[in-house]
mmCIF file of C-alpha atoms in Angstrom:
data_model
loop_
_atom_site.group_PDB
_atom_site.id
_atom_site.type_symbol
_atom_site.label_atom_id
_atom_site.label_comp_id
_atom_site.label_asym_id
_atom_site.label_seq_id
_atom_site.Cartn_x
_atom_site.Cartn_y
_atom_site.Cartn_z
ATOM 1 C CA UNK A 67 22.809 20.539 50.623
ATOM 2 C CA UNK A 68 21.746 23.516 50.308
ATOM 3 C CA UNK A 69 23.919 25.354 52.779
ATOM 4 C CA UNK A 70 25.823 27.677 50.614
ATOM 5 C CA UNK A 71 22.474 29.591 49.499
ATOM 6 C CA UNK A 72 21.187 29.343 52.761
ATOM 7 C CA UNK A 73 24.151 31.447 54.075
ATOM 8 C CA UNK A 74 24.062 33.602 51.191
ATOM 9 C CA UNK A 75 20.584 34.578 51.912
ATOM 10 C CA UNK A 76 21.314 34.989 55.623
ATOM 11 C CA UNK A 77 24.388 37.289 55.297
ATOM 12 C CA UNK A 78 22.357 39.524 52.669
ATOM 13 C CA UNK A 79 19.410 39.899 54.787
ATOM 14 C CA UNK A 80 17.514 39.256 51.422
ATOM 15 C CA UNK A 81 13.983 38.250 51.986
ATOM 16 C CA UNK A 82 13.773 34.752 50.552
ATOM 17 C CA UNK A 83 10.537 34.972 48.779
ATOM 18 C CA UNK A 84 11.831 37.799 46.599
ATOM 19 C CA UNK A 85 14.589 35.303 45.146
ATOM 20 C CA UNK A 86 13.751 33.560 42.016
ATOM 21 C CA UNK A 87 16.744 31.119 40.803
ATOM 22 C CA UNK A 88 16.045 30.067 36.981
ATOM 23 C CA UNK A 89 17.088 26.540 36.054
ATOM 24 C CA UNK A 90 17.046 25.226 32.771
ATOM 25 C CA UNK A 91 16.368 22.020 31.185
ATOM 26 C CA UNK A 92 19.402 21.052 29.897
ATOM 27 C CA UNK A 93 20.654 21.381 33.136
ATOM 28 C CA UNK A 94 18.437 18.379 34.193
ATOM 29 C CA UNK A 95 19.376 16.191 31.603
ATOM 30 C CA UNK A 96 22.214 14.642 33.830
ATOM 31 C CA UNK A 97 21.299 12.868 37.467
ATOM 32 C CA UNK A 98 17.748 14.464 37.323
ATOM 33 C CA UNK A 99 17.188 12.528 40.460
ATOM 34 C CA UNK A 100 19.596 13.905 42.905
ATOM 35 C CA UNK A 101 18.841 17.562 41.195
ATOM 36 C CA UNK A 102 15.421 17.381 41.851
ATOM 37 C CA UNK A 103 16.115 16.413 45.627
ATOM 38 C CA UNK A 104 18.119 19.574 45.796
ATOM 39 C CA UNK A 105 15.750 21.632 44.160
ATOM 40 C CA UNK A 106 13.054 20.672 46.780
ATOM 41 C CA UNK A 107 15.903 21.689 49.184
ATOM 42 C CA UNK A 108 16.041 25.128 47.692
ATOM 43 C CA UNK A 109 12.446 25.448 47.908
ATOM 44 C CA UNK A 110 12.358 24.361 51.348
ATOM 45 C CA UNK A 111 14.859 27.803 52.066
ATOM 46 C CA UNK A 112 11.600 29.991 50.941
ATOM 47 C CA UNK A 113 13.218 30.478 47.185
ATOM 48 C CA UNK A 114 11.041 30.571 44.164
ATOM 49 C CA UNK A 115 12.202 28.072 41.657
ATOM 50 C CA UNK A 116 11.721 28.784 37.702
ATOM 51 C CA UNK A 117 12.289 26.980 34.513
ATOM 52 C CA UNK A 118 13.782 29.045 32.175
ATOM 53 C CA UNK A 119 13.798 28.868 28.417
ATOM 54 C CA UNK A 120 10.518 26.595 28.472
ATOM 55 C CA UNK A 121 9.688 24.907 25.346
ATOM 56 C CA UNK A 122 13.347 24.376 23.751
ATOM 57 C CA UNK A 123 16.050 21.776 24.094
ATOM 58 C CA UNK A 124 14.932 18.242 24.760
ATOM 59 C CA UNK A 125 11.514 19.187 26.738
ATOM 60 C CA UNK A 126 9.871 17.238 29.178
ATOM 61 C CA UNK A 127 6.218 17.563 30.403
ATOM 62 C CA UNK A 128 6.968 15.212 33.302
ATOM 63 C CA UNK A 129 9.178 18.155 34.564
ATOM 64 C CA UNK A 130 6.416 20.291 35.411
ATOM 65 C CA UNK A 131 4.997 17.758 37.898
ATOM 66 C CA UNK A 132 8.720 16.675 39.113
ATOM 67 C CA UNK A 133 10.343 19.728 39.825
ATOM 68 C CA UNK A 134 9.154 21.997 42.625
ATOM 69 C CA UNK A 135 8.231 24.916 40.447
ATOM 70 C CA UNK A 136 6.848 28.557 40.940
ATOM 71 C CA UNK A 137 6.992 29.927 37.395
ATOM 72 C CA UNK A 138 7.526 28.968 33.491
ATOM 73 C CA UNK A 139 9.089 31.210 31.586
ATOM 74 C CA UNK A 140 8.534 30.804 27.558
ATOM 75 C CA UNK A 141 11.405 30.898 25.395
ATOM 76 C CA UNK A 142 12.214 33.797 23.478
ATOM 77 C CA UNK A 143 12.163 32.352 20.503
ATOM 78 C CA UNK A 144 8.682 31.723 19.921
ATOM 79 C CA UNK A 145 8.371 35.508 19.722
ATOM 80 C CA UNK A 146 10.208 35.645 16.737
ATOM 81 C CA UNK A 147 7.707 35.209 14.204
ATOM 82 C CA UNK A 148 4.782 35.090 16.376
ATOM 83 C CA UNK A 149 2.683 37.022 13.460
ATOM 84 C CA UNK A 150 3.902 35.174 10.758
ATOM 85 C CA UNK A 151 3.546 31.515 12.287
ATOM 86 C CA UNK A 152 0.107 30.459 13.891
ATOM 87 C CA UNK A 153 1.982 27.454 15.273
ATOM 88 C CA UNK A 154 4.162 29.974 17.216
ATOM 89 C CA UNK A 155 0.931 31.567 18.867
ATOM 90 C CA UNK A 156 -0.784 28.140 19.654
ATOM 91 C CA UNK A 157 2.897 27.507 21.188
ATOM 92 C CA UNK A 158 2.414 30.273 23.440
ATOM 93 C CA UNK A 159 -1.345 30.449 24.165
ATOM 94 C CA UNK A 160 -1.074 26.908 25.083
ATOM 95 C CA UNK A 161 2.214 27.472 27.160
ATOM 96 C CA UNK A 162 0.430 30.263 29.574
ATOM 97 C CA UNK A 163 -2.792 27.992 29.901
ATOM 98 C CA UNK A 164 -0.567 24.687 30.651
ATOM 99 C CA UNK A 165 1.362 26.934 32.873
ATOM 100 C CA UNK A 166 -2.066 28.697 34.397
ATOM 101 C CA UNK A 167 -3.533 25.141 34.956
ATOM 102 C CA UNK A 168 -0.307 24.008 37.028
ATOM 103 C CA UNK A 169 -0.877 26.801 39.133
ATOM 104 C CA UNK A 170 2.577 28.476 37.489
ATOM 105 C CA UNK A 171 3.699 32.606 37.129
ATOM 106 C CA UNK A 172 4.037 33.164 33.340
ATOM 107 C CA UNK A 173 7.142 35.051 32.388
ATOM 108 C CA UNK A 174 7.139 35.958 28.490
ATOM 109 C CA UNK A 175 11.243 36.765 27.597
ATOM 110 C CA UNK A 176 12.728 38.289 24.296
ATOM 111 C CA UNK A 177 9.400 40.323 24.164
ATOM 112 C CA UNK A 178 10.220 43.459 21.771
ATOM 113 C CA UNK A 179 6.693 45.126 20.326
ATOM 114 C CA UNK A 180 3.810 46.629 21.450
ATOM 115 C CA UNK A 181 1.804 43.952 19.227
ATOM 116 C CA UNK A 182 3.588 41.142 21.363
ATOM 117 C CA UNK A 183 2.874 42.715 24.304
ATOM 118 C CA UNK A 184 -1.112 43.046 23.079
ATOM 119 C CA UNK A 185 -0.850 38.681 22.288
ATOM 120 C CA UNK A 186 0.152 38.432 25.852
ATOM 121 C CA UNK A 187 -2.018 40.367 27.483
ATOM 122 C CA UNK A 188 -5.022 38.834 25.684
ATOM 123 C CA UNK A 189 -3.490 35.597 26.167
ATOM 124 C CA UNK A 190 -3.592 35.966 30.289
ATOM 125 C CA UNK A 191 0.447 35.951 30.594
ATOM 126 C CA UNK A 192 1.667 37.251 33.951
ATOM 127 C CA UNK A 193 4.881 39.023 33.356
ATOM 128 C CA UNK A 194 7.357 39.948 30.400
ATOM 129 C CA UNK A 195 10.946 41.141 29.919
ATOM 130 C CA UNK A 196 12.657 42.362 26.749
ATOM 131 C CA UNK A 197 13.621 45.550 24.949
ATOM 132 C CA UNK A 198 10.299 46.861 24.243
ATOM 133 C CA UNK A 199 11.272 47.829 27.660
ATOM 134 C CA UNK A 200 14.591 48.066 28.425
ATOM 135 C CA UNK A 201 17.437 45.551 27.791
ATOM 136 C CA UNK A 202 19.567 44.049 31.048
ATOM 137 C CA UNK A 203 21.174 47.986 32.682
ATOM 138 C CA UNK A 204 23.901 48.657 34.954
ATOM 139 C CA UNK A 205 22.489 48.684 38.848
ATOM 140 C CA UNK A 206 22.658 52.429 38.951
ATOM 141 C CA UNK A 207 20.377 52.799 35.706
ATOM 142 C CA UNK A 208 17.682 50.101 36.513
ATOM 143 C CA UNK A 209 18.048 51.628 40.627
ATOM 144 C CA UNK A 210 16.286 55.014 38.381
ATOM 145 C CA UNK A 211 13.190 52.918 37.050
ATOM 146 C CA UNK A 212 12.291 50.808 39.911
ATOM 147 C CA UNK A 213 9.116 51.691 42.064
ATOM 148 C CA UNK A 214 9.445 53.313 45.416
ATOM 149 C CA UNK A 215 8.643 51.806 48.389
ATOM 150 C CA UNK A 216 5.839 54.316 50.162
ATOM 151 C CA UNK A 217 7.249 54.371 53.709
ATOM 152 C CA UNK A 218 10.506 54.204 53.234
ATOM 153 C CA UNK A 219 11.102 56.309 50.642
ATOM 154 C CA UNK A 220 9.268 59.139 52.823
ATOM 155 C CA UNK A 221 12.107 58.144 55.429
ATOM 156 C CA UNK A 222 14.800 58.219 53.588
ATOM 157 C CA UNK A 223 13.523 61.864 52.279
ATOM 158 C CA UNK A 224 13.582 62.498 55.605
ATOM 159 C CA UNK A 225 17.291 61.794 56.612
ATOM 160 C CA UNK A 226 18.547 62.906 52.964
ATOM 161 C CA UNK A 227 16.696 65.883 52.641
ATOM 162 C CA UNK A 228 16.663 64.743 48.988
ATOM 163 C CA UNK A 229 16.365 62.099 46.466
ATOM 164 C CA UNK A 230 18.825 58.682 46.666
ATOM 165 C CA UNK A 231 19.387 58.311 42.731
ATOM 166 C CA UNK A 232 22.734 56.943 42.415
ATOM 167 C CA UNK A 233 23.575 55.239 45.949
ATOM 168 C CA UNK A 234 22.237 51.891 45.448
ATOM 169 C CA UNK A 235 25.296 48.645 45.426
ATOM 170 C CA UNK A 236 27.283 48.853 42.672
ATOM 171 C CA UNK A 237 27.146 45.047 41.800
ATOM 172 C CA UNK B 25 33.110 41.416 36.294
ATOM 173 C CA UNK B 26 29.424 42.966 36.970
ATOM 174 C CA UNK B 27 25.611 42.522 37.063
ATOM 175 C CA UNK B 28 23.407 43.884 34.562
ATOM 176 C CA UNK B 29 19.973 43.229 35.438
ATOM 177 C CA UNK B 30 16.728 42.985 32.622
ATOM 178 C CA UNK B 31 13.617 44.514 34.363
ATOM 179 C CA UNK B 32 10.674 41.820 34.622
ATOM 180 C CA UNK B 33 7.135 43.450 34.173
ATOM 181 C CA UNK B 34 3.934 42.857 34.613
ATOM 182 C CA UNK B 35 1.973 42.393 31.727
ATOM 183 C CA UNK B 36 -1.373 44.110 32.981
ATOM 184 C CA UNK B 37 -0.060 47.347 34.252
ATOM 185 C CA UNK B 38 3.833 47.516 32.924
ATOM 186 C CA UNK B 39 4.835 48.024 36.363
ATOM 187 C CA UNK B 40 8.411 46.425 37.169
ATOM 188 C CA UNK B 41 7.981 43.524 39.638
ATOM 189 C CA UNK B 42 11.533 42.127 39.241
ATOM 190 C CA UNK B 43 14.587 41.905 37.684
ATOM 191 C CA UNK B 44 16.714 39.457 36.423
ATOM 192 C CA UNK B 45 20.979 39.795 37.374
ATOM 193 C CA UNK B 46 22.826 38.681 34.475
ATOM 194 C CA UNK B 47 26.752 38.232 34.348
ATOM 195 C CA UNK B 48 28.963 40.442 32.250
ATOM 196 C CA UNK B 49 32.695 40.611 32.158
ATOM 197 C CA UNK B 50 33.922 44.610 31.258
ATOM 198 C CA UNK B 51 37.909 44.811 30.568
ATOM 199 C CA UNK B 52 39.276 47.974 29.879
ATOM 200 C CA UNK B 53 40.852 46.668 26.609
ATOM 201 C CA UNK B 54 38.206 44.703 25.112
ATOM 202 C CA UNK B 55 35.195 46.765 26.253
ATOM 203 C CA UNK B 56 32.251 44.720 27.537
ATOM 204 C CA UNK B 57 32.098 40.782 26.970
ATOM 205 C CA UNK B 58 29.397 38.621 26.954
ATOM 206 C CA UNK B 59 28.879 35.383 28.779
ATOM 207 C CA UNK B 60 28.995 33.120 25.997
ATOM 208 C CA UNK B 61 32.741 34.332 25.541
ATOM 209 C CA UNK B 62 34.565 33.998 28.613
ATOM 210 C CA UNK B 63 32.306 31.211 30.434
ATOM 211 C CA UNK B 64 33.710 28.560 28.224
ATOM 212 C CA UNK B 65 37.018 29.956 29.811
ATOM 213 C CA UNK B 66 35.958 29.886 33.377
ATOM 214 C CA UNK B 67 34.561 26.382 32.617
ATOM 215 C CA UNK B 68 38.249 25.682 31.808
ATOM 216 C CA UNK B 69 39.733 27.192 34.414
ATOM 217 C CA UNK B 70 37.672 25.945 36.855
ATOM 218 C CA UNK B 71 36.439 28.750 37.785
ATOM 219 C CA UNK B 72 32.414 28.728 37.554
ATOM 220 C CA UNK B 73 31.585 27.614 41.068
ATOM 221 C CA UNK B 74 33.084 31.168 43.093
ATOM 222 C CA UNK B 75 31.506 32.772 39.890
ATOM 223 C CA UNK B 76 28.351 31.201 40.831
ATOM 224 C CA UNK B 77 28.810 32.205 44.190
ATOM 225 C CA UNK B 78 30.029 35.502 43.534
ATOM 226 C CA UNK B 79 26.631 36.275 40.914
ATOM 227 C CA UNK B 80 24.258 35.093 43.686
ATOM 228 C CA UNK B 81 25.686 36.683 46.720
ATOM 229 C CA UNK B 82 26.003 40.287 44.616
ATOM 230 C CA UNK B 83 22.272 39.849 43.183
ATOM 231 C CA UNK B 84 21.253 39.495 47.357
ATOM 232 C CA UNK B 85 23.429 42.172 48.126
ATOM 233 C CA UNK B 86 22.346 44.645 45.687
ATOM 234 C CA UNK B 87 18.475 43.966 45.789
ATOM 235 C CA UNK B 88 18.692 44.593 49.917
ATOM 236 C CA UNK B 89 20.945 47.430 49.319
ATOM 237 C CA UNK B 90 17.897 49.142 46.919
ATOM 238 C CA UNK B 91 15.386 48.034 49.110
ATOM 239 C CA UNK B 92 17.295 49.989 51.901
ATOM 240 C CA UNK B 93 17.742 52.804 49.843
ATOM 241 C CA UNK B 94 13.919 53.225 49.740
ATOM 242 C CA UNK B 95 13.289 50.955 46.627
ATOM 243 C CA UNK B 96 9.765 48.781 46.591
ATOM 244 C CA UNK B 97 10.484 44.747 47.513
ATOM 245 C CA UNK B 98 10.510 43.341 44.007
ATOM 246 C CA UNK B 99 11.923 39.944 42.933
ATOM 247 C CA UNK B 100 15.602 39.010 41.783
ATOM 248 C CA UNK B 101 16.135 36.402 39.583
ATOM 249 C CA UNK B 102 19.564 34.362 39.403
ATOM 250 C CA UNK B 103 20.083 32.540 36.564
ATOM 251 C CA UNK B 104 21.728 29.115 37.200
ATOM 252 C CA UNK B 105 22.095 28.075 33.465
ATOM 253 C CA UNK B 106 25.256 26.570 31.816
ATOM 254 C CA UNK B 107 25.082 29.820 29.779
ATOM 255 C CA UNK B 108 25.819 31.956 32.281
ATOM 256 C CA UNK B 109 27.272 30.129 35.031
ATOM 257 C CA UNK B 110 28.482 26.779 33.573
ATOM 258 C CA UNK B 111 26.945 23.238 34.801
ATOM 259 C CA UNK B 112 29.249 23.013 37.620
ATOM 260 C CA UNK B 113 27.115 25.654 39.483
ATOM 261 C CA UNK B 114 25.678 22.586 40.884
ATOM 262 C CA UNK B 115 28.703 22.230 42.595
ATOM 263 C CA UNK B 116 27.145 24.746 45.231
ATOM 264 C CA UNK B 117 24.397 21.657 45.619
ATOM 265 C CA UNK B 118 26.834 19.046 46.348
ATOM 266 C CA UNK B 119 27.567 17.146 49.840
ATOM 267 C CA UNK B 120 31.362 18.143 49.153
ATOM 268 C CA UNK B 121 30.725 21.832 48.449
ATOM 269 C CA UNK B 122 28.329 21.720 51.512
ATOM 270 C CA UNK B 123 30.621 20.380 53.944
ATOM 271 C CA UNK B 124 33.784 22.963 52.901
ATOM 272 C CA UNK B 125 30.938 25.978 53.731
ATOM 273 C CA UNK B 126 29.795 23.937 56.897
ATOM 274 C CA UNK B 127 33.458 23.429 58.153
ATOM 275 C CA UNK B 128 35.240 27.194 56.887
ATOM 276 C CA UNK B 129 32.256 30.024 57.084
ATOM 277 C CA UNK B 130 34.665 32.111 54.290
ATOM 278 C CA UNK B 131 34.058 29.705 51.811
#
């Protein structure tokens, strides 16, 4: 069990903590036992384990204390008519406290206006993805917005003698 | 095929704190396809578990290669869902996938 992320991680040299795998619910559904077990294997590698498109499909409470879990992220489309449907935002704002109360990261997806992002941040969610942003880029357009790490970016300046916009793994 | 990845943010400050890798298939003919297309394909085929494979050891790959090209440690998500990968991901879980990696190291 197990072994084929474990030597994935170990050949990358990725940190383990900085790998989130999303599961879905439907992909419990079948021999939620033995799934489980190997999701408490996972966990055991140092991963971080999130359920992805909370809320949808045939959902199940019990999940949340079953599954070995790090973050909840709320479906999409509850964002859809979030200002037209009060149900929608008693969906959500009960969602992040549920999730806040299990001791859960919040992830908000499909988010795609600044008056979403203003429910959320009132509403205590953690983090959010969608196109008010950006939508999913090629690795050498997201390598242009991500944050720079202090020390080594002053090191790589250092052996470049310039900037390293471009370089990063073409996946 | 390649990764696209969807920048994760925090809510607070809008600073990026991870991203999620998400499979697309680009063909020279057909331009770029998405998942739901040519999954059910590679479900056919038999062809999701490497896939699987081949999404999470990339998304690894990439997110040290960033980090070693001074890029800030942020998060990678993989997506296991039968959208994008197909159920028999969990084939990666099993006791038979398990014991092929244990007994050849290029599986």
């Amino acid at each position: 069990m197990a072994v084929v992320f474990k030597r994935i991680i170990e050949t990358s040299g990725i940190e383990p903590q900085l790998l989130t795998l999303e599961v879905t619910e439907s992909m419990l559904l079948e021999d939620i036992g033995s799934r489980i077990e190997s999701l408490h294997r996972l966990k055991d590698l140092g991963l971080t384990l999130s359920i992805d498109d909370f809320g949808t499909g045939y959902s199940s409470l019990s999940y949340l204390k079953r599954l070995p879990l790090d973050e909840l992220k709320i479906d999409r489309s509850f964002f859809v008519d979030l200002f037209e449907d009060t149900k929608s935002r008693s969906l959500i704002s009960s969602l992040i406290t549920l999730a806040r109360n299990l001791n859960l990261r919040t992830v908000a997806e499909g988010v795609e206006t600044e008056q979403q992002l203003h429910f959320l941040q009132e509403e205590g969610c953690d983090q959010y993805q969608g196109f008010l942003f950006k939508p999913p880029l090629p690795s050498a357009e997201v390598f242009e917005l991500l944050p720079c790490s202090e020390v080594r970016s002053s090191e790589v300046e250092l052996i470049t003698g310039s900037g390293v916009q471009g370089s990063g793994f073409k996946g | 095929m390649v990764l696209y990845y969807q920048p994760k943010l925090d809510v607070q400050t809008n600073a990026i704190s991870g991203v999620e890798a998400l499979l697309r298939w680009h063909t020279s003919d057909h331009g770029l396809i998405p998942p739901n297309k040519f999954i059910p394909i590679a479900e056919e085929t038999g062809l999701m578990s490497p896939i699987g494979e081949w999404v999470l050891s990339h998304a690894c790959k990439q997110l040290c290669e960033w980090q070693r090209a001074g890029k800030a440690p942020i998060g990678m998500a993989v997506n296991l869902s039968p959208y994008n990968f197909g159920i028999q991901t969990w084939q990666l879980f099993s006791n038979e996938s398990s014991k092929r990696a244990a007994s050849n190291p290029s599986f």
